[in-house]
mmCIF file of C-alpha atoms in Angstrom:
data_model
loop_
_atom_site.group_PDB
_atom_site.id
_atom_site.type_symbol
_atom_site.label_atom_id
_atom_site.label_comp_id
_atom_site.label_asym_id
_atom_site.label_seq_id
_atom_site.Cartn_x
_atom_site.Cartn_y
_atom_site.Cartn_z
ATOM 1 C CA MET A 1 0.105 0.065 -0.152
ATOM 2 C CA SER A 2 1.063 3.492 -0.566
ATOM 3 C CA LEU A 3 1.691 6.505 1.896
ATOM 4 C CA LEU A 4 -2.145 7.606 1.445
ATOM 5 C CA ALA A 5 -3.874 4.209 2.085
ATOM 6 C CA PRO A 6 -2.445 3.610 5.806
ATOM 7 C CA THR A 7 -3.011 7.301 6.432
ATOM 8 C CA LEU A 8 -6.472 7.272 5.267
ATOM 9 C CA GLN A 9 -7.207 4.121 7.413
ATOM 10 C CA ALA A 10 -5.503 5.644 10.456
ATOM 11 C CA PHE A 11 -7.758 8.615 10.007
ATOM 12 C CA PHE A 12 -10.943 6.632 10.377
ATOM 13 C CA THR A 13 -9.583 4.076 12.988
ATOM 14 C CA GLU A 14 -7.497 6.413 15.112
ATOM 15 C CA ARG A 15 -8.783 9.945 14.725
ATOM 16 C CA LEU A 16 -12.442 9.363 14.058
ATOM 17 C CA MET A 17 -13.261 6.232 16.009
ATOM 18 C CA SER A 18 -10.743 6.212 18.767
ATOM 19 C CA GLN A 19 -9.736 9.870 19.534
ATOM 20 C CA ARG A 20 -13.050 11.774 18.490
ATOM 21 C CA GLU A 21 -15.597 8.933 19.145
ATOM 22 C CA ALA A 22 -17.471 10.342 15.938
ATOM 23 C CA SER A 23 -20.991 8.910 15.554
ATOM 24 C CA PRO A 24 -21.611 6.242 13.036
ATOM 25 C CA HIS A 25 -23.474 8.898 10.852
ATOM 26 C CA THR A 26 -20.472 11.197 10.870
ATOM 27 C CA ILE A 27 -18.192 8.222 9.861
ATOM 28 C CA ALA A 28 -20.599 7.112 7.069
ATOM 29 C CA GLY A 29 -20.512 10.553 5.598
ATOM 30 C CA TYR A 30 -16.677 10.905 5.683
ATOM 31 C CA ARG A 31 -16.566 7.242 4.284
ATOM 32 C CA ASP A 32 -18.923 8.128 1.400
ATOM 33 C CA THR A 33 -16.485 11.362 0.778
ATOM 34 C CA MET A 34 -13.472 9.457 0.462
ATOM 35 C CA ARG A 35 -14.964 6.787 -1.752
ATOM 36 C CA LEU A 36 -16.143 9.294 -4.354
ATOM 37 C CA LEU A 37 -12.796 11.098 -4.002
ATOM 38 C CA LEU A 38 -10.637 8.092 -4.722
ATOM 39 C CA ARG A 39 -12.782 6.956 -7.517
ATOM 40 C CA PHE A 40 -12.498 10.208 -9.113
ATOM 41 C CA ALA A 41 -8.640 10.388 -8.377
ATOM 42 C CA SER A 42 -8.120 6.769 -9.973
ATOM 43 C CA GLN A 43 -9.780 7.946 -13.107
ATOM 44 C CA GLN A 44 -7.926 10.992 -13.436
ATOM 45 C CA THR A 45 -4.580 9.379 -12.745
ATOM 46 C CA GLY A 46 -5.109 6.037 -14.016
ATOM 47 C CA LYS A 47 -3.710 4.500 -10.599
ATOM 48 C CA GLN A 48 -5.913 1.970 -8.569
ATOM 49 C CA PRO A 49 -7.133 3.581 -5.273
ATOM 50 C CA SER A 50 -4.826 1.844 -3.157
ATOM 51 C CA LYS A 51 -1.559 2.812 -5.316
ATOM 52 C CA LEU A 52 -2.542 6.547 -4.856
ATOM 53 C CA GLU A 53 -0.098 8.849 -3.038
ATOM 54 C CA ILE A 54 -0.849 12.014 -1.131
ATOM 55 C CA ASP A 55 0.939 14.166 -3.937
ATOM 56 C CA ASP A 56 -1.653 12.554 -6.498
ATOM 57 C CA LEU A 57 -4.431 14.296 -4.512
ATOM 58 C CA ASP A 58 -3.141 17.984 -4.812
ATOM 59 C CA ALA A 59 -4.976 21.157 -4.838
ATOM 60 C CA GLU A 60 -5.701 20.874 -8.519
ATOM 61 C CA LEU A 61 -7.304 17.375 -8.305
ATOM 62 C CA ILE A 62 -9.323 18.318 -5.335
ATOM 63 C CA THR A 63 -10.419 21.498 -6.968
ATOM 64 C CA ALA A 64 -11.388 19.366 -10.114
ATOM 65 C CA PHE A 65 -13.224 16.789 -7.654
ATOM 66 C CA LEU A 66 -15.536 19.670 -6.297
ATOM 67 C CA ALA A 67 -16.263 20.747 -9.634
ATOM 68 C CA HIS A 68 -17.196 17.105 -10.836
ATOM 69 C CA LEU A 69 -19.613 17.037 -7.580
ATOM 70 C CA GLU A 70 -21.421 20.208 -8.878
ATOM 71 C CA HIS A 71 -21.365 19.830 -12.628
ATOM 72 C CA GLU A 72 -21.589 16.044 -13.205
ATOM 73 C CA ARG A 73 -23.315 14.728 -9.949
ATOM 74 C CA HIS A 74 -25.469 17.828 -9.800
ATOM 75 C CA ASN A 75 -24.643 18.423 -5.928
ATOM 76 C CA THR A 76 -25.588 21.620 -4.397
ATOM 77 C CA ALA A 77 -23.007 24.062 -3.134
ATOM 78 C CA ARG A 78 -24.025 22.968 0.438
ATOM 79 C CA THR A 79 -23.221 19.432 -0.489
ATOM 80 C CA ARG A 80 -19.997 20.392 -1.972
ATOM 81 C CA ASN A 81 -18.856 22.156 1.156
ATOM 82 C CA VAL A 82 -19.708 19.199 3.273
ATOM 83 C CA ARG A 83 -17.594 17.031 1.122
ATOM 84 C CA LEU A 84 -14.799 19.593 1.184
ATOM 85 C CA ALA A 85 -15.059 19.668 4.851
ATOM 86 C CA ALA A 86 -14.333 15.892 5.159
ATOM 87 C CA ILE A 87 -11.328 16.366 2.954
ATOM 88 C CA HIS A 88 -9.989 19.268 4.935
ATOM 89 C CA SER A 89 -10.275 16.986 7.970
ATOM 90 C CA LEU A 90 -8.290 14.118 6.485
ATOM 91 C CA TYR A 91 -5.395 16.665 5.484
ATOM 92 C CA ARG A 92 -5.293 18.414 8.831
ATOM 93 C CA TYR A 93 -4.853 14.805 10.166
ATOM 94 C CA ALA A 94 -2.161 14.162 7.560
ATOM 95 C CA ALA A 95 -0.205 17.274 8.295
ATOM 96 C CA PHE A 96 0.902 15.926 11.610
ATOM 97 C CA ARG A 97 1.836 12.590 10.367
ATOM 98 C CA HIS A 98 3.687 13.763 7.132
ATOM 99 C CA PRO A 99 5.130 17.068 7.222
ATOM 100 C CA GLU A 100 7.248 16.415 4.337
ATOM 101 C CA HIS A 101 4.021 16.900 2.404
ATOM 102 C CA ALA A 102 3.290 20.006 3.989
ATOM 103 C CA GLU A 103 3.145 22.166 0.777
ATOM 104 C CA VAL A 104 0.475 20.098 -0.954
ATOM 105 C CA ILE A 105 -1.515 19.560 2.327
ATOM 106 C CA GLU A 106 -1.333 23.395 2.956
ATOM 107 C CA ARG A 107 -2.680 24.155 -0.632
ATOM 108 C CA VAL A 108 -5.572 21.758 -0.249
ATOM 109 C CA LEU A 109 -6.500 23.276 3.032
ATOM 110 C CA ALA A 110 -6.467 26.702 1.572
ATOM 111 C CA ILE A 111 -9.422 25.721 -0.846
ATOM 112 C CA PRO A 112 -12.398 27.752 0.312
ATOM 113 C CA THR A 113 -16.010 26.824 0.896
ATOM 114 C CA LYS A 114 -18.391 28.070 -1.716
ATOM 115 C CA ARG A 115 -21.065 30.695 -0.886
ATOM 116 C CA PHE A 116 -24.578 29.844 -1.766
ATOM 117 C CA ASP A 117 -28.224 31.266 -1.904
ATOM 118 C CA ARG A 118 -30.161 30.517 1.125
ATOM 119 C CA ALA A 119 -33.714 29.621 -0.150
ATOM 120 C CA LEU A 120 -36.804 30.233 2.023
ATOM 121 C CA VAL A 121 -37.811 27.556 4.270
ATOM 122 C CA ASN A 122 -40.158 25.077 2.627
ATOM 123 C CA TYR A 123 -42.857 23.528 4.861
ATOM 124 C CA LEU A 124 -46.436 21.984 4.954
ATOM 125 C CA THR A 125 -49.523 23.880 5.876
ATOM 126 C CA MET A 126 -51.814 22.291 8.232
ATOM 127 C CA GLN A 127 -54.109 21.085 5.807
ATOM 128 C CA GLU A 128 -51.057 19.478 3.789
ATOM 129 C CA ALA A 129 -49.892 17.983 6.922
ATOM 130 C CA ARG A 130 -53.293 16.401 7.723
ATOM 131 C CA ALA A 131 -53.273 14.903 4.309
ATOM 132 C CA LEU A 132 -50.008 13.400 4.448
ATOM 133 C CA VAL A 133 -50.555 11.775 7.954
ATOM 134 C CA GLY A 134 -53.790 10.351 6.759
ATOM 135 C CA ALA A 135 -52.260 8.939 3.515
ATOM 136 C CA PRO A 136 -51.120 5.583 4.783
ATOM 137 C CA ASP A 137 -53.352 2.712 4.574
ATOM 138 C CA PRO A 138 -54.598 1.595 8.103
ATOM 139 C CA GLY A 139 -55.502 -1.784 6.832
ATOM 140 C CA THR A 140 -51.868 -2.965 6.290
ATOM 141 C CA TRP A 141 -49.084 -3.223 9.000
ATOM 142 C CA THR A 142 -46.696 -0.990 6.866
ATOM 143 C CA GLY A 143 -49.676 1.683 6.641
ATOM 144 C CA ARG A 144 -50.042 1.814 10.392
ATOM 145 C CA ARG A 145 -46.209 2.044 10.893
ATOM 146 C CA ASP A 146 -46.020 4.850 8.431
ATOM 147 C CA HIS A 147 -49.014 6.683 9.923
ATOM 148 C CA ALA A 148 -47.263 6.713 13.271
ATOM 149 C CA LEU A 149 -43.861 7.664 11.946
ATOM 150 C CA LEU A 150 -45.179 10.661 9.877
ATOM 151 C CA LEU A 151 -47.307 12.026 12.868
ATOM 152 C CA THR A 152 -44.171 11.639 15.048
ATOM 153 C CA ALA A 153 -41.779 13.173 12.621
ATOM 154 C CA ILE A 154 -44.227 16.356 12.025
ATOM 155 C CA GLN A 155 -45.062 16.682 15.834
ATOM 156 C CA THR A 156 -41.408 16.480 17.067
ATOM 157 C CA GLY A 157 -39.318 17.697 14.298
ATOM 158 C CA LEU A 158 -36.899 15.054 14.630
ATOM 159 C CA ARG A 159 -34.022 14.700 12.274
ATOM 160 C CA VAL A 160 -34.295 11.634 9.816
ATOM 161 C CA SER A 161 -31.341 10.074 11.688
ATOM 162 C CA GLU A 162 -32.930 10.730 15.040
ATOM 163 C CA LEU A 163 -36.125 9.301 13.952
ATOM 164 C CA THR A 164 -34.806 6.179 12.493
ATOM 165 C CA GLY A 165 -32.462 5.721 15.621
ATOM 166 C CA LEU A 166 -35.629 5.610 18.077
ATOM 167 C CA THR A 167 -35.966 2.367 20.134
ATOM 168 C CA ARG A 168 -39.201 1.488 22.042
ATOM 169 C CA GLN A 169 -37.521 2.454 25.433
ATOM 170 C CA ASP A 170 -37.083 5.857 23.994
ATOM 171 C CA VAL A 171 -40.734 6.282 24.253
ATOM 172 C CA ARG A 172 -42.560 7.573 27.472
ATOM 173 C CA LEU A 173 -46.420 7.658 27.345
ATOM 174 C CA ASP A 174 -47.313 8.087 30.875
ATOM 175 C CA THR A 175 -47.618 11.427 32.692
ATOM 176 C CA GLY A 176 -45.624 13.957 30.867
ATOM 177 C CA ALA A 177 -45.289 11.928 27.434
ATOM 178 C CA HIS A 178 -42.290 12.411 25.802
ATOM 179 C CA LEU A 179 -39.554 11.190 23.434
ATOM 180 C CA PHE A 180 -35.845 10.780 24.237
ATOM 181 C CA CYS A 181 -33.327 11.163 21.272
ATOM 182 C CA GLN A 182 -29.601 11.721 20.954
ATOM 183 C CA GLY A 183 -29.005 14.374 18.112
ATOM 184 C CA LYS A 184 -25.945 15.905 16.559
ATOM 185 C CA ARG A 185 -22.661 16.012 18.470
ATOM 186 C CA ARG A 186 -24.029 13.609 21.043
ATOM 187 C CA LYS A 187 -26.619 16.089 22.569
ATOM 188 C CA GLN A 188 -29.321 14.559 24.166
ATOM 189 C CA ARG A 189 -32.769 16.080 24.357
ATOM 190 C CA VAL A 190 -36.281 15.292 25.429
ATOM 191 C CA VAL A 191 -39.211 16.108 23.191
ATOM 192 C CA PRO A 192 -42.690 16.383 24.651
ATOM 193 C CA LEU A 193 -45.635 14.635 22.868
ATOM 194 C CA THR A 194 -49.210 15.589 21.928
ATOM 195 C CA SER A 195 -52.234 13.496 22.959
ATOM 196 C CA GLN A 196 -52.748 12.934 19.355
ATOM 197 C CA THR A 197 -49.441 11.343 18.899
ATOM 198 C CA VAL A 198 -49.663 9.506 22.412
ATOM 199 C CA LYS A 199 -52.665 7.930 20.972
ATOM 200 C CA ALA A 200 -51.072 6.961 17.774
ATOM 201 C CA LEU A 201 -47.741 5.627 19.376
ATOM 202 C CA THR A 202 -49.901 3.763 22.027
ATOM 203 C CA ARG A 203 -51.663 1.809 19.237
ATOM 204 C CA TRP A 204 -48.477 1.178 17.439
ATOM 205 C CA LEU A 205 -46.575 -0.179 20.193
ATOM 206 C CA LYS A 206 -49.266 -2.442 21.382
ATOM 207 C CA GLU A 207 -49.016 -3.872 17.846
ATOM 208 C CA ARG A 208 -45.297 -3.657 17.352
ATOM 209 C CA GLY A 209 -44.311 -5.527 20.474
ATOM 210 C CA GLY A 210 -40.738 -6.341 20.949
ATOM 211 C CA GLU A 211 -37.706 -5.773 23.159
ATOM 212 C CA PRO A 212 -37.000 -2.220 24.730
ATOM 213 C CA HIS A 213 -33.780 -1.830 22.526
ATOM 214 C CA ASP A 214 -35.613 -2.849 19.221
ATOM 215 C CA PRO A 215 -36.285 -0.088 16.652
ATOM 216 C CA LEU A 216 -39.491 2.022 17.208
ATOM 217 C CA PHE A 217 -40.211 1.996 13.565
ATOM 218 C CA PRO A 218 -38.583 -1.206 12.078
ATOM 219 C CA SER A 219 -38.598 -2.565 8.363
ATOM 220 C CA ASN A 220 -40.210 -5.422 7.348
ATOM 221 C CA ARG A 221 -37.224 -7.393 8.197
ATOM 222 C CA GLY A 222 -37.133 -6.008 12.029
ATOM 223 C CA GLY A 223 -34.241 -3.796 11.669
ATOM 224 C CA PRO A 224 -34.189 0.060 11.711
ATOM 225 C CA LEU A 225 -35.423 1.896 8.558
ATOM 226 C CA SER A 226 -32.557 3.376 6.388
ATOM 227 C CA ARG A 227 -32.644 7.056 5.399
ATOM 228 C CA ASP A 228 -33.569 6.096 1.882
ATOM 229 C CA ALA A 229 -36.607 4.114 2.987
ATOM 230 C CA VAL A 230 -37.870 6.956 4.923
ATOM 231 C CA GLU A 231 -37.514 9.396 1.982
ATOM 232 C CA TRP A 232 -39.210 6.505 -0.330
ATOM 233 C CA LEU A 233 -42.362 6.146 2.056
ATOM 234 C CA ILE A 234 -42.629 9.953 2.376
ATOM 235 C CA ASN A 235 -42.743 10.204 -1.274
ATOM 236 C CA LYS A 236 -45.113 7.467 -1.800
ATOM 237 C CA HIS A 237 -47.432 8.944 0.756
ATOM 238 C CA THR A 238 -47.251 12.446 -0.698
ATOM 239 C CA ALA A 239 -48.186 11.404 -4.065
ATOM 240 C CA THR A 240 -51.342 9.688 -2.376
ATOM 241 C CA ALA A 241 -52.123 12.810 -0.373
ATOM 242 C CA ALA A 242 -51.805 14.880 -3.351
ATOM 243 C CA THR A 243 -55.140 13.514 -4.779
ATOM 244 C CA THR A 244 -57.112 15.150 -1.933
ATOM 245 C CA CYS A 245 -54.714 18.036 -1.477
ATOM 246 C CA PRO A 246 -53.415 19.070 -4.984
ATOM 247 C CA SER A 247 -51.205 21.866 -3.315
ATOM 248 C CA LEU A 248 -48.684 18.999 -2.534
ATOM 249 C CA ASN A 249 -48.090 18.536 -6.188
ATOM 250 C CA THR A 250 -46.019 21.838 -6.112
ATOM 251 C CA LYS A 251 -43.856 20.986 -3.359
ATOM 252 C CA ARG A 252 -40.893 18.544 -2.836
ATOM 253 C CA VAL A 253 -41.591 16.866 0.520
ATOM 254 C CA THR A 254 -38.651 15.316 2.323
ATOM 255 C CA ALA A 255 -37.971 14.357 5.934
ATOM 256 C CA HIS A 256 -36.395 17.606 6.496
ATOM 257 C CA VAL A 257 -39.364 19.401 5.311
ATOM 258 C CA LEU A 258 -41.508 17.752 8.046
ATOM 259 C CA ARG A 259 -38.979 19.182 10.719
ATOM 260 C CA HIS A 260 -39.612 22.645 9.005
ATOM 261 C CA THR A 261 -43.229 22.004 9.230
ATOM 262 C CA ASN A 262 -42.684 21.301 13.117
ATOM 263 C CA ALA A 263 -40.800 24.709 13.384
ATOM 264 C CA MET A 264 -43.256 26.749 11.698
ATOM 265 C CA THR A 265 -46.158 25.520 13.567
ATOM 266 C CA LEU A 266 -44.350 26.433 16.796
ATOM 267 C CA LEU A 267 -43.346 29.734 15.543
ATOM 268 C CA GLN A 268 -46.933 30.381 14.404
ATOM 269 C CA SER A 269 -48.189 29.502 17.785
ATOM 270 C CA ASP A 270 -45.959 32.478 19.120
ATOM 271 C CA VAL A 271 -43.355 30.046 20.489
ATOM 272 C CA SER A 272 -39.811 31.832 20.913
ATOM 273 C CA THR A 273 -37.124 31.074 18.790
ATOM 274 C CA THR A 274 -35.086 30.103 21.885
ATOM 275 C CA VAL A 275 -37.736 27.377 22.975
ATOM 276 C CA ILE A 276 -37.669 26.304 19.190
ATOM 277 C CA ALA A 277 -34.035 25.769 19.239
ATOM 278 C CA LEU A 278 -33.932 23.847 22.248
ATOM 279 C CA TRP A 279 -37.017 21.607 20.679
ATOM 280 C CA LEU A 280 -34.988 21.056 17.455
ATOM 281 C CA GLY A 281 -31.497 20.816 19.124
ATOM 282 C CA HIS A 282 -30.097 23.578 17.033
ATOM 283 C CA GLU A 283 -26.574 24.444 18.455
ATOM 284 C CA GLN A 284 -27.075 28.067 17.736
ATOM 285 C CA GLU A 285 -30.321 30.281 17.802
ATOM 286 C CA ASP A 286 -29.435 31.911 14.683
ATOM 287 C CA THR A 287 -30.036 28.522 12.799
ATOM 288 C CA THR A 288 -33.657 29.035 14.146
ATOM 289 C CA ARG A 289 -34.146 32.561 13.273
ATOM 290 C CA GLY A 290 -34.072 31.570 9.557
ATOM 291 C CA TYR A 291 -37.652 30.273 9.948
ATOM 292 C CA LEU A 292 -38.733 33.856 10.509
ATOM 293 C CA HIS A 293 -38.330 34.435 6.956
ATOM 294 C CA GLY A 294 -40.620 31.520 5.902
ATOM 295 C CA ASP A 295 -44.042 32.840 6.765
ATOM 296 C CA LEU A 296 -45.384 36.069 5.542
ATOM 297 C CA ARG A 297 -48.160 36.054 8.143
ATOM 298 C CA LEU A 298 -45.495 36.861 10.771
ATOM 299 C CA LYS A 299 -44.446 39.775 8.921
ATOM 300 C CA GLN A 300 -47.999 40.934 8.383
ATOM 301 C CA ARG A 301 -48.674 41.079 12.075
ATOM 302 C CA ALA A 302 -45.591 43.136 12.433
ATOM 303 C CA LEU A 303 -46.747 45.384 9.785
ATOM 304 C CA ASP A 304 -50.405 45.830 11.335
ATOM 305 C CA ARG A 305 -48.454 46.810 14.692
ATOM 306 C CA THR A 306 -46.529 49.605 13.088
ATOM 307 C CA ALA A 307 -49.125 51.360 11.082
ATOM 308 C CA PRO A 308 -48.446 55.045 10.966
ATOM 309 C CA PRO A 309 -50.923 57.329 12.746
ATOM 310 C CA GLY A 310 -53.975 58.023 11.237
ATOM 311 C CA THR A 311 -53.809 55.044 8.909
ATOM 312 C CA ARG A 312 -55.779 51.779 8.708
ATOM 313 C CA PRO A 313 -53.255 48.848 9.539
ATOM 314 C CA GLY A 314 -52.481 46.100 6.974
ATOM 315 C CA ARG A 315 -51.250 46.129 3.416
ATOM 316 C CA TYR A 316 -52.577 48.462 0.551
ATOM 317 C CA ARG A 317 -55.547 46.850 -1.417
ATOM 318 C CA PRO A 318 -57.098 48.851 -4.166
ATOM 319 C CA THR A 319 -60.786 49.574 -3.900
ATOM 320 C CA ASP A 320 -61.508 48.795 -7.707
ATOM 321 C CA GLN A 321 -59.363 47.106 -10.328
ATOM 322 C CA LEU A 322 -60.378 49.624 -12.964
ATOM 323 C CA LEU A 323 -59.435 52.676 -10.796
ATOM 324 C CA ASP A 324 -56.062 51.009 -9.722
ATOM 325 C CA PHE A 325 -55.399 50.552 -13.431
ATOM 326 C CA LEU A 326 -55.865 54.148 -14.286
ATOM 327 C CA ASP A 327 -54.075 55.301 -11.091
ATOM 328 C CA HIS A 328 -51.044 53.387 -12.349
ATOM 329 C CA LEU A 329 -51.144 54.835 -15.948
#
């Protein structure tokens, strides 16, 4: 094996697993980045991945790889930056082990992240959320599981990794019903449950059975659902719900959109962004403030409160379309 191969292996086994005790989700994300990078580098250099040297993966090749992600794999700038962060982490580790490659490593570490436009938050209205939760077939086992999963996702705002990682013992349905989960950076938190979600989970747990450490929402084989499986069932039930709620046809519904839906529901109920940040497990409240831009009704209420003296609150509405046309000639 070349110099790169043992360094890469030690990066995962020593740095990520032993020293940092990174979560399985983080390790999987870094692994996928390295697999993509090694395959690309192999195609560019004509060498097998196990024969690559650190000097082969210089700044020019890494820059070409990032362009490949955006233009050929059609990844977003945000995804491109996540891949670059994993590469930077590897090269910072390599800098301590191989100072003789400092020049190559320094140039790679100097590759900047890319700025990107921040789109408005996409979320479901109450009508759309009800249609989605009601879409699964209650006459089947998977339909009853999906109903409980979708309701839990929308009401709690859990990340998809947190949702699939839930076990039976993470649910408390007695007085003060709540879910216990472990989020990013090993942060633990408790999320309260509404009476509607408690009823759905009570029925589901009675049917699901199993041991305390078993997945709350298992696959047909009994193991935890994968991220792809959750996204697939969301797409499936969104298509069904769109037959009765056509506005869903205009939206791309993902597990993260269900998380946004929970945040916007709390915000529209006048819950402070500080509480919402704690609810969602945001490390910084600035992340939660992004939801303030998503709902025009919140801005309308602010506009109503700041109407100049002697004017009626609210936005301007012409009294007659014809007069409005003439006024603007």
